[in-house]
Short mmCIF file of C-alpha atoms and ligand atoms in Angstrom, two decimals:
data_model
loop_
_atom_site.label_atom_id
_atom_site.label_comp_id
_atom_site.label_asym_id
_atom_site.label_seq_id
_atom_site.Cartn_x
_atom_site.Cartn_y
_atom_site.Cartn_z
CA UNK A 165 -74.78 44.02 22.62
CA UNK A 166 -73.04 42.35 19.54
CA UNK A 167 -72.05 39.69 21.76
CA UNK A 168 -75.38 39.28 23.15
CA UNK A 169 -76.64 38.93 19.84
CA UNK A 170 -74.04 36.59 18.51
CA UNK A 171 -75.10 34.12 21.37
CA UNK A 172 -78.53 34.63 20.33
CA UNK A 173 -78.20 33.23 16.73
CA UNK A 174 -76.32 30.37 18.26
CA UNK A 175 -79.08 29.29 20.25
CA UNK A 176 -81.19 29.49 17.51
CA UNK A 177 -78.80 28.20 14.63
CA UNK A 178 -78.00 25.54 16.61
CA UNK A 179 -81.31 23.28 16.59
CA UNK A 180 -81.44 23.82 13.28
CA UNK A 181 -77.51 22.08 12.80
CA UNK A 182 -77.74 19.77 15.68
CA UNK A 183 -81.61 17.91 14.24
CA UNK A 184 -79.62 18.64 10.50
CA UNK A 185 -76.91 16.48 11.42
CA UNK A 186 -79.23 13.94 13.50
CA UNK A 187 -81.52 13.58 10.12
CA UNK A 188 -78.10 13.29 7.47
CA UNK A 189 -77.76 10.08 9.66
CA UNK A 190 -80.41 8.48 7.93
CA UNK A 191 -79.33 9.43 4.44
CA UNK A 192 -79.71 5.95 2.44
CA UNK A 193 -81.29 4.35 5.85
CA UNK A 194 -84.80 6.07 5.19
CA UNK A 195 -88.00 3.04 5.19
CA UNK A 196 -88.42 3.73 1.94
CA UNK A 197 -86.93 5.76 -0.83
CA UNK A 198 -89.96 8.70 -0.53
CA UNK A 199 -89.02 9.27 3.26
CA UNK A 200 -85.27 8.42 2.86
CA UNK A 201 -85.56 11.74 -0.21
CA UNK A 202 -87.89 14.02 2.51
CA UNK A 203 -85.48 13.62 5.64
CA UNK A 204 -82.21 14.41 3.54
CA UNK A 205 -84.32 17.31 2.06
CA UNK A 206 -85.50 18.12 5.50
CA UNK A 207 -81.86 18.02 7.06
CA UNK A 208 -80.82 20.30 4.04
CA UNK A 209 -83.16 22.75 4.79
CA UNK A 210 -81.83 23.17 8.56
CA UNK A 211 -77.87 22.81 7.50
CA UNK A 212 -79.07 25.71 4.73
CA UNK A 213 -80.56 27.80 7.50
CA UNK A 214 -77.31 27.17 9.91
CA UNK A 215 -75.33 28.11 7.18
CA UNK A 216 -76.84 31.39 6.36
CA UNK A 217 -76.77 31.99 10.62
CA UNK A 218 -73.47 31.18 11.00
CA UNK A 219 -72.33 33.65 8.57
CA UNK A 220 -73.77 36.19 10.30
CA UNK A 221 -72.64 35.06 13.60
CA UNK A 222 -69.00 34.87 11.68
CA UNK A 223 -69.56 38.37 10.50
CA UNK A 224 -70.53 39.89 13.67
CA UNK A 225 -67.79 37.91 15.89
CA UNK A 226 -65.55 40.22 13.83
CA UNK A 227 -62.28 38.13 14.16
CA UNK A 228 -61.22 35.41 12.20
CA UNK A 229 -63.65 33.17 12.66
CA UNK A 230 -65.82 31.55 9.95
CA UNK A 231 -68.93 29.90 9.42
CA UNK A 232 -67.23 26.20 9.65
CA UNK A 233 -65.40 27.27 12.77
CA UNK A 234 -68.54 28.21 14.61
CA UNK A 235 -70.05 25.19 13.52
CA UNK A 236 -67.33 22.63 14.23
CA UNK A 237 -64.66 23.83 16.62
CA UNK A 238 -67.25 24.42 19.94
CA UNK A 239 -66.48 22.26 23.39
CA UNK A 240 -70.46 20.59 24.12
CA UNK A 241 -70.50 22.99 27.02
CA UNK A 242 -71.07 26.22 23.69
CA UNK A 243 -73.56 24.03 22.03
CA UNK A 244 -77.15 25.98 22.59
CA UNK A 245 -79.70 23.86 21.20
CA UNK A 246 -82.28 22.11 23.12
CA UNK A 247 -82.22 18.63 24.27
CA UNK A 248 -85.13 17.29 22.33
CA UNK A 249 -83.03 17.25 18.78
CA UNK A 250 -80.22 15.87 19.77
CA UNK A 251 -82.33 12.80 20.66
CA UNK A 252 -81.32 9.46 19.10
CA UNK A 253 -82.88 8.26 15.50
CA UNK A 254 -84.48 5.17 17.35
CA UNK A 255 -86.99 3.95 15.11
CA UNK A 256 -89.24 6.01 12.43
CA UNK A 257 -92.07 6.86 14.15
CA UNK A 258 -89.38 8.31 17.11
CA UNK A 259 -88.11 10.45 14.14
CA UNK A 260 -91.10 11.64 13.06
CA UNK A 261 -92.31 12.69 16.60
CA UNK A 262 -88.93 13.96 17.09
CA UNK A 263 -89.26 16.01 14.13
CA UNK A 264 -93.46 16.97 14.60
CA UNK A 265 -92.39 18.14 18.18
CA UNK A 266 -89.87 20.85 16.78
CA UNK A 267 -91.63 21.42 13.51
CA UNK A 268 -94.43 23.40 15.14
CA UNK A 269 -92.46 25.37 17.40
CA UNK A 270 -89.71 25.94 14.68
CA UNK A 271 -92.66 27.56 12.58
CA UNK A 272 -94.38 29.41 15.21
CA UNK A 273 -90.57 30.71 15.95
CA UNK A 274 -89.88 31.45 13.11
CA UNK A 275 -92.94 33.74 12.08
CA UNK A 276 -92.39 35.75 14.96
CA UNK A 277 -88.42 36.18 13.57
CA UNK A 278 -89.50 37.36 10.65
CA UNK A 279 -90.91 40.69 12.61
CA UNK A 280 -86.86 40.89 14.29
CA UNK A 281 -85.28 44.23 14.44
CA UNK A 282 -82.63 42.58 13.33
CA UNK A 283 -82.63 42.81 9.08
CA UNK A 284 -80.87 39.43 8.42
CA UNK A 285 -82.15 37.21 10.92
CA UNK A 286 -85.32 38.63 9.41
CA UNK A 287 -84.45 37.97 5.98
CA UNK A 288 -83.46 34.38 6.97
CA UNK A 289 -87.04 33.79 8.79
CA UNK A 290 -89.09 35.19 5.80
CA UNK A 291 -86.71 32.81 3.72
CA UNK A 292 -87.15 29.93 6.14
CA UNK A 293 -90.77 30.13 7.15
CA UNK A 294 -91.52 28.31 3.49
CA UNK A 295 -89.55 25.46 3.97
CA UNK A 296 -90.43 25.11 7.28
CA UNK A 297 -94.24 24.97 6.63
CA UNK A 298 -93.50 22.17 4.29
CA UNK A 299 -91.38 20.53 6.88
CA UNK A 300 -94.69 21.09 9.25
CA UNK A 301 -96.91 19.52 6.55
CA UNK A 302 -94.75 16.68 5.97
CA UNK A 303 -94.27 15.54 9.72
CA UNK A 304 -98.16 16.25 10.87
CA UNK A 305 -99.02 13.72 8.14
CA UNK A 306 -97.01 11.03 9.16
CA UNK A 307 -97.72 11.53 12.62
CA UNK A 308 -101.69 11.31 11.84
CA UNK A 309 -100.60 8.14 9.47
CA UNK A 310 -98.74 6.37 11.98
CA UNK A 311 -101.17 6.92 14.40
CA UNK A 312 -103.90 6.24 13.17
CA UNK A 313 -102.29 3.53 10.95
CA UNK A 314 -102.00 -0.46 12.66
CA UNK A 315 -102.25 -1.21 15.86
CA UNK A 316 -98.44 -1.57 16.05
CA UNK A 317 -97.52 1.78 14.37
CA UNK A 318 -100.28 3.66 16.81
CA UNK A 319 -98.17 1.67 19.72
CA UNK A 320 -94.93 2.84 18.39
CA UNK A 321 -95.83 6.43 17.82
CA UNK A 322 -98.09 7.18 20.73
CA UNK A 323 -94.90 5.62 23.07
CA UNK A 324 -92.47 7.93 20.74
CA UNK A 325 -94.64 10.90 21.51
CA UNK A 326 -94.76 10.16 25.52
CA UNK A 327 -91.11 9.58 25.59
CA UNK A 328 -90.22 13.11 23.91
CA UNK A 329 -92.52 15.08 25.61
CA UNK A 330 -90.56 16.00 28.91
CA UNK A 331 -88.50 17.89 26.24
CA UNK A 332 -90.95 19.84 25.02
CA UNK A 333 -90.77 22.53 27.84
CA UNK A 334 -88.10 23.58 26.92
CA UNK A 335 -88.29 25.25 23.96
CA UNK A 336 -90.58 28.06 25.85
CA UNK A 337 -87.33 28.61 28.47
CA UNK A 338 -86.05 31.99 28.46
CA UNK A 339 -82.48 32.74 29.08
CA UNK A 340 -80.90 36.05 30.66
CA UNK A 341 -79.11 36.83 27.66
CA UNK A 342 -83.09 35.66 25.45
CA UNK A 343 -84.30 38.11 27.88
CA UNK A 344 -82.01 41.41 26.70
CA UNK A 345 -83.11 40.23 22.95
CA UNK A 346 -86.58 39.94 23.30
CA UNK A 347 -86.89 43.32 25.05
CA UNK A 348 -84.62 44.81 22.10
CA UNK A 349 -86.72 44.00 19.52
CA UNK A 350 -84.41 41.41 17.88
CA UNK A 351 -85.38 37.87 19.76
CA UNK A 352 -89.01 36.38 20.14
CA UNK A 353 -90.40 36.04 23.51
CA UNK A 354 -90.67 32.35 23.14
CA UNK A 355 -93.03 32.18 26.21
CA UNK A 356 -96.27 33.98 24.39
CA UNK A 357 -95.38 30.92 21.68
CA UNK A 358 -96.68 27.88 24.16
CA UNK A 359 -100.13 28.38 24.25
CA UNK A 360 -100.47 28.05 20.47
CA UNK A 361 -97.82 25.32 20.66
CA UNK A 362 -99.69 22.80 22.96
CA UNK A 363 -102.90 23.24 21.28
CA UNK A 364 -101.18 22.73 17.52
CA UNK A 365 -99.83 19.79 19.08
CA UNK A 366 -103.27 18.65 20.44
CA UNK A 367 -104.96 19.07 17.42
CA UNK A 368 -102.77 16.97 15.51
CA UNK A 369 -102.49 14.62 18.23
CA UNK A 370 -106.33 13.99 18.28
CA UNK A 371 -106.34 13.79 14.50
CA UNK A 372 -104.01 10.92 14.50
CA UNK A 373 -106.26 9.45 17.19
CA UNK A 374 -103.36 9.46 20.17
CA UNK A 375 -103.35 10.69 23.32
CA UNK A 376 -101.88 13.92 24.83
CA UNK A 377 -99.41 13.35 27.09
CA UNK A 378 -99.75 13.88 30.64
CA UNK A 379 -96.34 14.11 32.13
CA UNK A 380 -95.68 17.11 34.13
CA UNK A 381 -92.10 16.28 34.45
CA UNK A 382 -90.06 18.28 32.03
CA UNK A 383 -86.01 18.47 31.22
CA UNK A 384 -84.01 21.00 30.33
CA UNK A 385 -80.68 22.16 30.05
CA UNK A 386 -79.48 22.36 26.57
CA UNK A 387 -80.18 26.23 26.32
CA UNK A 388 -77.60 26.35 29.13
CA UNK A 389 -75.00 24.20 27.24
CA UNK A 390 -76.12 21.35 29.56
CA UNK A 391 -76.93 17.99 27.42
CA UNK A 392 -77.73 14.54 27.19
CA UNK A 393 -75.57 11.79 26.95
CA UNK A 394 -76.24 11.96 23.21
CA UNK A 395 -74.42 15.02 22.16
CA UNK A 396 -71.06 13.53 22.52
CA UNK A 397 -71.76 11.37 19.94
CA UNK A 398 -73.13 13.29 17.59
CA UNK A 399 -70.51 16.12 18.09
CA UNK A 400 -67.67 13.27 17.67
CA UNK A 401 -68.99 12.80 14.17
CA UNK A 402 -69.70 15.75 12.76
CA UNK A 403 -66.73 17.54 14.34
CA UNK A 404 -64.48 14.43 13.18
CA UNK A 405 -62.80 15.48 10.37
CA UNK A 406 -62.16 19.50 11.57
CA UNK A 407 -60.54 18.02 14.54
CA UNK A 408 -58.17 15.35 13.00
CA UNK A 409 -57.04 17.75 9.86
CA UNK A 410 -57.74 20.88 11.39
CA UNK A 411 -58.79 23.51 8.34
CA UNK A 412 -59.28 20.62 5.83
CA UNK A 413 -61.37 22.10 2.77
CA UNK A 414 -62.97 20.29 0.21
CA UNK B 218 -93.74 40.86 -7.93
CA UNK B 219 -91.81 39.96 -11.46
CA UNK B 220 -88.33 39.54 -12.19
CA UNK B 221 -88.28 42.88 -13.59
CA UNK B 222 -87.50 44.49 -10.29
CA UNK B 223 -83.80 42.79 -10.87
CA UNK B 224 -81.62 45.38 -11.85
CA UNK B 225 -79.20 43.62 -14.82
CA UNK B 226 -77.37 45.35 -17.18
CA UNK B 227 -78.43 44.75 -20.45
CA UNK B 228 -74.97 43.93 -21.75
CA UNK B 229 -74.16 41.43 -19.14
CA UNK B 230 -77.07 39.51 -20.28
CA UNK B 231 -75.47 37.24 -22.97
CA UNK B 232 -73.15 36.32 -20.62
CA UNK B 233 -74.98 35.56 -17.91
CA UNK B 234 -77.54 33.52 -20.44
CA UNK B 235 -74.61 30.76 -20.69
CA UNK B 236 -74.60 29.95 -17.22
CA UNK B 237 -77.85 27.43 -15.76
CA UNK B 238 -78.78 25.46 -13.24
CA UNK B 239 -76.63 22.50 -12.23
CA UNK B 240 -79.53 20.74 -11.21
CA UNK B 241 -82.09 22.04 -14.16
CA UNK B 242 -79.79 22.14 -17.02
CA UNK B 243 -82.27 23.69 -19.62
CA UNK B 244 -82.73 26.46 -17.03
CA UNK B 245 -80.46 29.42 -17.07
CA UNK B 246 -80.02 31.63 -14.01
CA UNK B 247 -82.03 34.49 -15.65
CA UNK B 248 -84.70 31.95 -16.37
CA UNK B 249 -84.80 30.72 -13.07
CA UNK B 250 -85.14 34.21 -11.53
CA UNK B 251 -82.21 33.80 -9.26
CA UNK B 252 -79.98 37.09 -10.37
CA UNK B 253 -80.88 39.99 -8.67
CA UNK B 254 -78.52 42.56 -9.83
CA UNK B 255 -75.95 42.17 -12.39
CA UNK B 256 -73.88 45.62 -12.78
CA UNK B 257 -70.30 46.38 -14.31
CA UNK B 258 -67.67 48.88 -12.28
CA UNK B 259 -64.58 49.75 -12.80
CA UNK B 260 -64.36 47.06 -14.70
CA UNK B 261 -65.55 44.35 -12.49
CA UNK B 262 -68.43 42.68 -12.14
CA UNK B 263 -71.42 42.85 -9.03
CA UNK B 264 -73.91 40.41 -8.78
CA UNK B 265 -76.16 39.56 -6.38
CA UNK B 266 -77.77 35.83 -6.53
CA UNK B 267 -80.89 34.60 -4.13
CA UNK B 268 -80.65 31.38 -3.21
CA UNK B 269 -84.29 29.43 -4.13
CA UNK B 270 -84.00 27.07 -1.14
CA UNK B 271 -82.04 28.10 1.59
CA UNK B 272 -79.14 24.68 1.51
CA UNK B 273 -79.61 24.64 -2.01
CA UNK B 274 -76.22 23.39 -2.90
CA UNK B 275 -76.76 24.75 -6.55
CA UNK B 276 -75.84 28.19 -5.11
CA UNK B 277 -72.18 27.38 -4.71
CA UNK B 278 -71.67 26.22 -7.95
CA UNK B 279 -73.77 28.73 -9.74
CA UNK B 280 -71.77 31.06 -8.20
CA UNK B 281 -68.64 29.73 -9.24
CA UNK B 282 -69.81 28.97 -12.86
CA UNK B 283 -70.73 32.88 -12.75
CA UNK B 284 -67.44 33.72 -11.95
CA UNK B 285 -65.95 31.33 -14.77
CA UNK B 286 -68.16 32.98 -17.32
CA UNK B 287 -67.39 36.28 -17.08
CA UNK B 288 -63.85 35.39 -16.38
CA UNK B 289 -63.76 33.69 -20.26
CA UNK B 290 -64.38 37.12 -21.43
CA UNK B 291 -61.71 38.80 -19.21
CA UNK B 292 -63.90 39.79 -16.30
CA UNK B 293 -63.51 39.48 -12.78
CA UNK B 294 -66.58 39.39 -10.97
CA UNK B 295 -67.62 39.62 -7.21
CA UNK B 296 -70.57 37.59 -6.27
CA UNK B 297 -72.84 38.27 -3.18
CA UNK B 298 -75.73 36.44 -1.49
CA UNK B 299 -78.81 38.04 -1.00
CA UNK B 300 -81.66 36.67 1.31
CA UNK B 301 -83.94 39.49 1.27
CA UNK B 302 -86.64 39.83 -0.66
CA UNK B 303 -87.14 35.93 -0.41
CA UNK B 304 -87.20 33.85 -4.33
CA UNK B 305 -90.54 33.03 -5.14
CA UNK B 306 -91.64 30.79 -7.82
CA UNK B 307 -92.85 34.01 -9.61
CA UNK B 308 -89.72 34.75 -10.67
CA UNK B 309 -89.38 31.87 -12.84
CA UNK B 310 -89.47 33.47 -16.71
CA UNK B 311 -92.54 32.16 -18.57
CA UNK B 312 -89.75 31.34 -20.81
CA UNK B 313 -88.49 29.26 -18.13
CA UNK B 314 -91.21 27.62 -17.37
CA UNK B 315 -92.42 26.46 -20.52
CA UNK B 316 -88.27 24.73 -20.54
CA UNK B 317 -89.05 23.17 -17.39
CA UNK B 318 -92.33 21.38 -18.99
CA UNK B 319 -90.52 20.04 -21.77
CA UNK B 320 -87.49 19.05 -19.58
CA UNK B 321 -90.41 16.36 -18.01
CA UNK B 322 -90.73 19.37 -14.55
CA UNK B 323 -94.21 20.36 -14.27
CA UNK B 324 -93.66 23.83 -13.23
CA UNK B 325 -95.58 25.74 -10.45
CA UNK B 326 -99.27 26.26 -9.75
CA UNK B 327 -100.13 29.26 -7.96
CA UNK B 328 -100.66 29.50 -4.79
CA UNK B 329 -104.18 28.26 -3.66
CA UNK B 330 -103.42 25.55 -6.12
CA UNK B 331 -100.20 24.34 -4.93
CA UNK B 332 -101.71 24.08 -1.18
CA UNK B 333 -104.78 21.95 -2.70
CA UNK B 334 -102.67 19.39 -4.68
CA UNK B 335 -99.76 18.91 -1.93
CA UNK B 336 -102.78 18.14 0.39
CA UNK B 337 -104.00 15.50 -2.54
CA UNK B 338 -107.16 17.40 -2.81
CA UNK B 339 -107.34 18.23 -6.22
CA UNK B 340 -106.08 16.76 -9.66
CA UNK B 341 -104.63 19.50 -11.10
CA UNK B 342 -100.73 19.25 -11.88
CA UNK B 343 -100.81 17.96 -15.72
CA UNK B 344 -98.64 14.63 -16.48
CA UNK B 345 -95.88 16.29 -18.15
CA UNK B 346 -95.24 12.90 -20.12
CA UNK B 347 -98.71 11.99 -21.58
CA UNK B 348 -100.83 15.62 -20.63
CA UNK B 349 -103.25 13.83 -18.23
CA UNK B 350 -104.31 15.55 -14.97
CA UNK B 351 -105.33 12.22 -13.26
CA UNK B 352 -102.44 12.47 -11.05
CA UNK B 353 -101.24 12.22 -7.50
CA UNK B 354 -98.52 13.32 -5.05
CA UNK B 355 -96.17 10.22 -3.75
CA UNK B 356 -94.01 12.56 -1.77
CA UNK B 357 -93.93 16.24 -0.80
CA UNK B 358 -90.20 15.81 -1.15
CA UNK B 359 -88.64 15.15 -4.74
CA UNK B 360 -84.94 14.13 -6.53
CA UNK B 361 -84.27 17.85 -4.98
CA UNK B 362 -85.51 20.59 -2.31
CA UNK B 363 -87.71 22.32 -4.66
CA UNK B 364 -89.42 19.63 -6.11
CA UNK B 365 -92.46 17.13 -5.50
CA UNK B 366 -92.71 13.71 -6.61
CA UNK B 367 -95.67 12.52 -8.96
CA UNK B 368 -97.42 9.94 -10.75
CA UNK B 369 -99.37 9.67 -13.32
CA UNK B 370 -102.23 7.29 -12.87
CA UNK B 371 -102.85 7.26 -16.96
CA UNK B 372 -99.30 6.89 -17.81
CA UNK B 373 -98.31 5.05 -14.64
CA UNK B 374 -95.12 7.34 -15.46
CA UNK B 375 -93.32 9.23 -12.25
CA UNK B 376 -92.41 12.81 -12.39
CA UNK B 377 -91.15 16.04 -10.85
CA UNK B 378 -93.60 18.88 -9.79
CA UNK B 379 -91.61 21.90 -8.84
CA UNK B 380 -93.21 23.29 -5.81
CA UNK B 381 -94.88 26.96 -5.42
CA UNK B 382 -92.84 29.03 -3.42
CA UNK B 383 -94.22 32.54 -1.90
ZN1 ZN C 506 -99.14 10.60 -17.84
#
């Protein structure tokens, strides 16, 4: 049971560190300073969440372990988070889709967490469905700016959106292990989350004057510890300095 | 939902009125709402601090400047992270608030307010350099997690709005 539930906050704390570390990437790279600021503060948000999981996790795992080992001494094959965050930083508009995408699941998630059995992952929902709304605010903006902006940034954003959207099925996956959760109490039946999801998404989508995606073709895998070629990288960096001076504290 | 529901000891107060935020100097942790309990026993200190924003990385050193306090007056104190109940804005003191103004912050609208001005549909946060309310939002995201960046359009001068939080 403890074990079940220490796998559960992985899956969830894990989105929030893996799309934390993927925005950090474009601290002092932003367009402009305004967007640069709202990323960092964006990532912040997620690494402050992850933080506040991992203890728990730490906590529950009952050994040793501490909030820095869970987060940086894991082979790819224990990382839980779904493939659309670990996606590259390709150009703005790809970040901001990247980030709309999760942004309105992360909230729907989340206000269904807040309702957990569990008192601290409920705690950290009521705590985290704030910043995520802002998060939601600040992402459905640019998405209806850059859509319905030039020709070129509609081009950009609308190819961004078509691109991520095979990894949007994902997020409404259940696992055995999400299964014994949900039917505790503690986890949120992610399933009864897609309807509102996809017609969010539409809304917005139609707002910013771009089209809904189409593609019935859908990947997954990073629930299962199964990722894209991108995770290597990204788990090569952040993992970089735990691994060459192991326990290093600063 | 005040900041009378913390539970501080009324003789750790001086103590704990030395210690502010790293980030909003003027503001000290009772100011900012942030101490939750503050008890002495058995000669040690308890306190439990809320975090306003959940990677605030004030919260680390607050909590180590907490522990330096008390230590100056021979005290050892034990400090503990709360989540639950969530900060709020609300908590600010009026006190603090009024601090915040004059530090160049515009503090917190309520609610209803808040949602109309982030959406830029409504003039309302006052220029806290020249008083005007012919403002707007540049970003939703300011010099830190809890604040908003804003410009005057009287003053043409930039400034922090610190952002409701229920
Ligand atoms: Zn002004």
């Amino acid at each position: 049971m403890k074990k079940n539930v220490y796998q559960y906050i992985l899956s969830i704390a894990d989105n929030s560190l893996i799309l934390g570390q993927r925005l950090g990437e474009l601290c002092g790279h932003g367009p402009n300073l305004e967007t640069d600021i709202a990323l960092t503060n964006i990532s912040l948000d997620l690494l402050g969440q992850t933080r506040s999981y991992f203890q728990y996790a730490a906590l529950l795992a009952g050994d040793d372990k501490t909030e820095d080992d869970i987060a940086f001494i894991r082979i790819e094959r224990e990382y839980r988070s779904i493939l659309l965050v670990e996606q590259p930083n390709t150009h703005f508009g790809y970040v901001i889709a990247r980030q709309f995408l999760f942004d309105v699941y992360h909230l729907l998630f989340m206000e269904k967490l807040q309702f957990s059995k569990d008192e601290t992952l409920s705690a950290i929902a009521k705590k985290g469905i704030k910043e995520v709304s802002y998060h939601e605010r600040f992402s459905s903006d640019w998405v209806k700016r850059l859509g319905d902006g030039t020709e070129v940034s509609k081009l950009k954003m609308q190819e961004a959106i078509n691109d991520l959207w095979r990894y949007t099925d994902e997020m409404f996956h259940v696992s055995a292990s999400d299964k014994a959760m949900i039917s505790e109490g503690i986890g949120v039946d992610v399933v009864a989350l897609k309807e509102r999801y996809y017609a969010k998404v539409t809304e917005v989508l139609s707002d910013a004057m771009l089209e809904v995606p189409e593609g019935k073709y859908f990947q997954k895998g990073g629930k299962e510890g199964i990722h894209t070629e991108h995770m290597g990288y990204i788990l090569s960096d952040l993992q970089y300095m735990q691994r060459s001076y192991p326990n290093m504290k600063w | 939902m005040k900041a009378a529901l913390a539970h501080i000891e009324e003789h750790l107060i001086a103590t704990l009125e030395t210690v502010s935020d790293p980030e909003i100097p003027v503001l000290t942790v009772l100011d900012l709402g942030v101490i939750r309990e503050a008890t002495e026993k058995n000669g040690q200190i308890h306190i439990k601090l809320t975090p306003t924003y959940s990677g605030c990385p004030a919260m680390d050193v607050i909590g180590d400047d907490l522990e330096t306090a008390f230590a100056k007056i021979g005290m050892t104190t034990k400090v503990q992270l709360v989540l639950a109940p969530a900060w709020t804005t609300d908590w600010i003191s009026e006190g603090g608030k009024r601090k915040m103004e004059e530090y160049g912050i515009a503090s917190p609208l309520d609610e209803t307010g808040d949602k109309e001005v982030l959406l830029g549909n409504a003039k309302i946060v006052k220029c806290t350099n020249c008083g005007s309310r012919n403002t707007h939002l540049v970003s939703q995201f300011g010099s830190t997690a809890c604040k908003a960046l804003f410009k005057c359009d009287a003053c043409l001068e930039p400034f922090d709005y610190f952002k409701c939080l229920k």
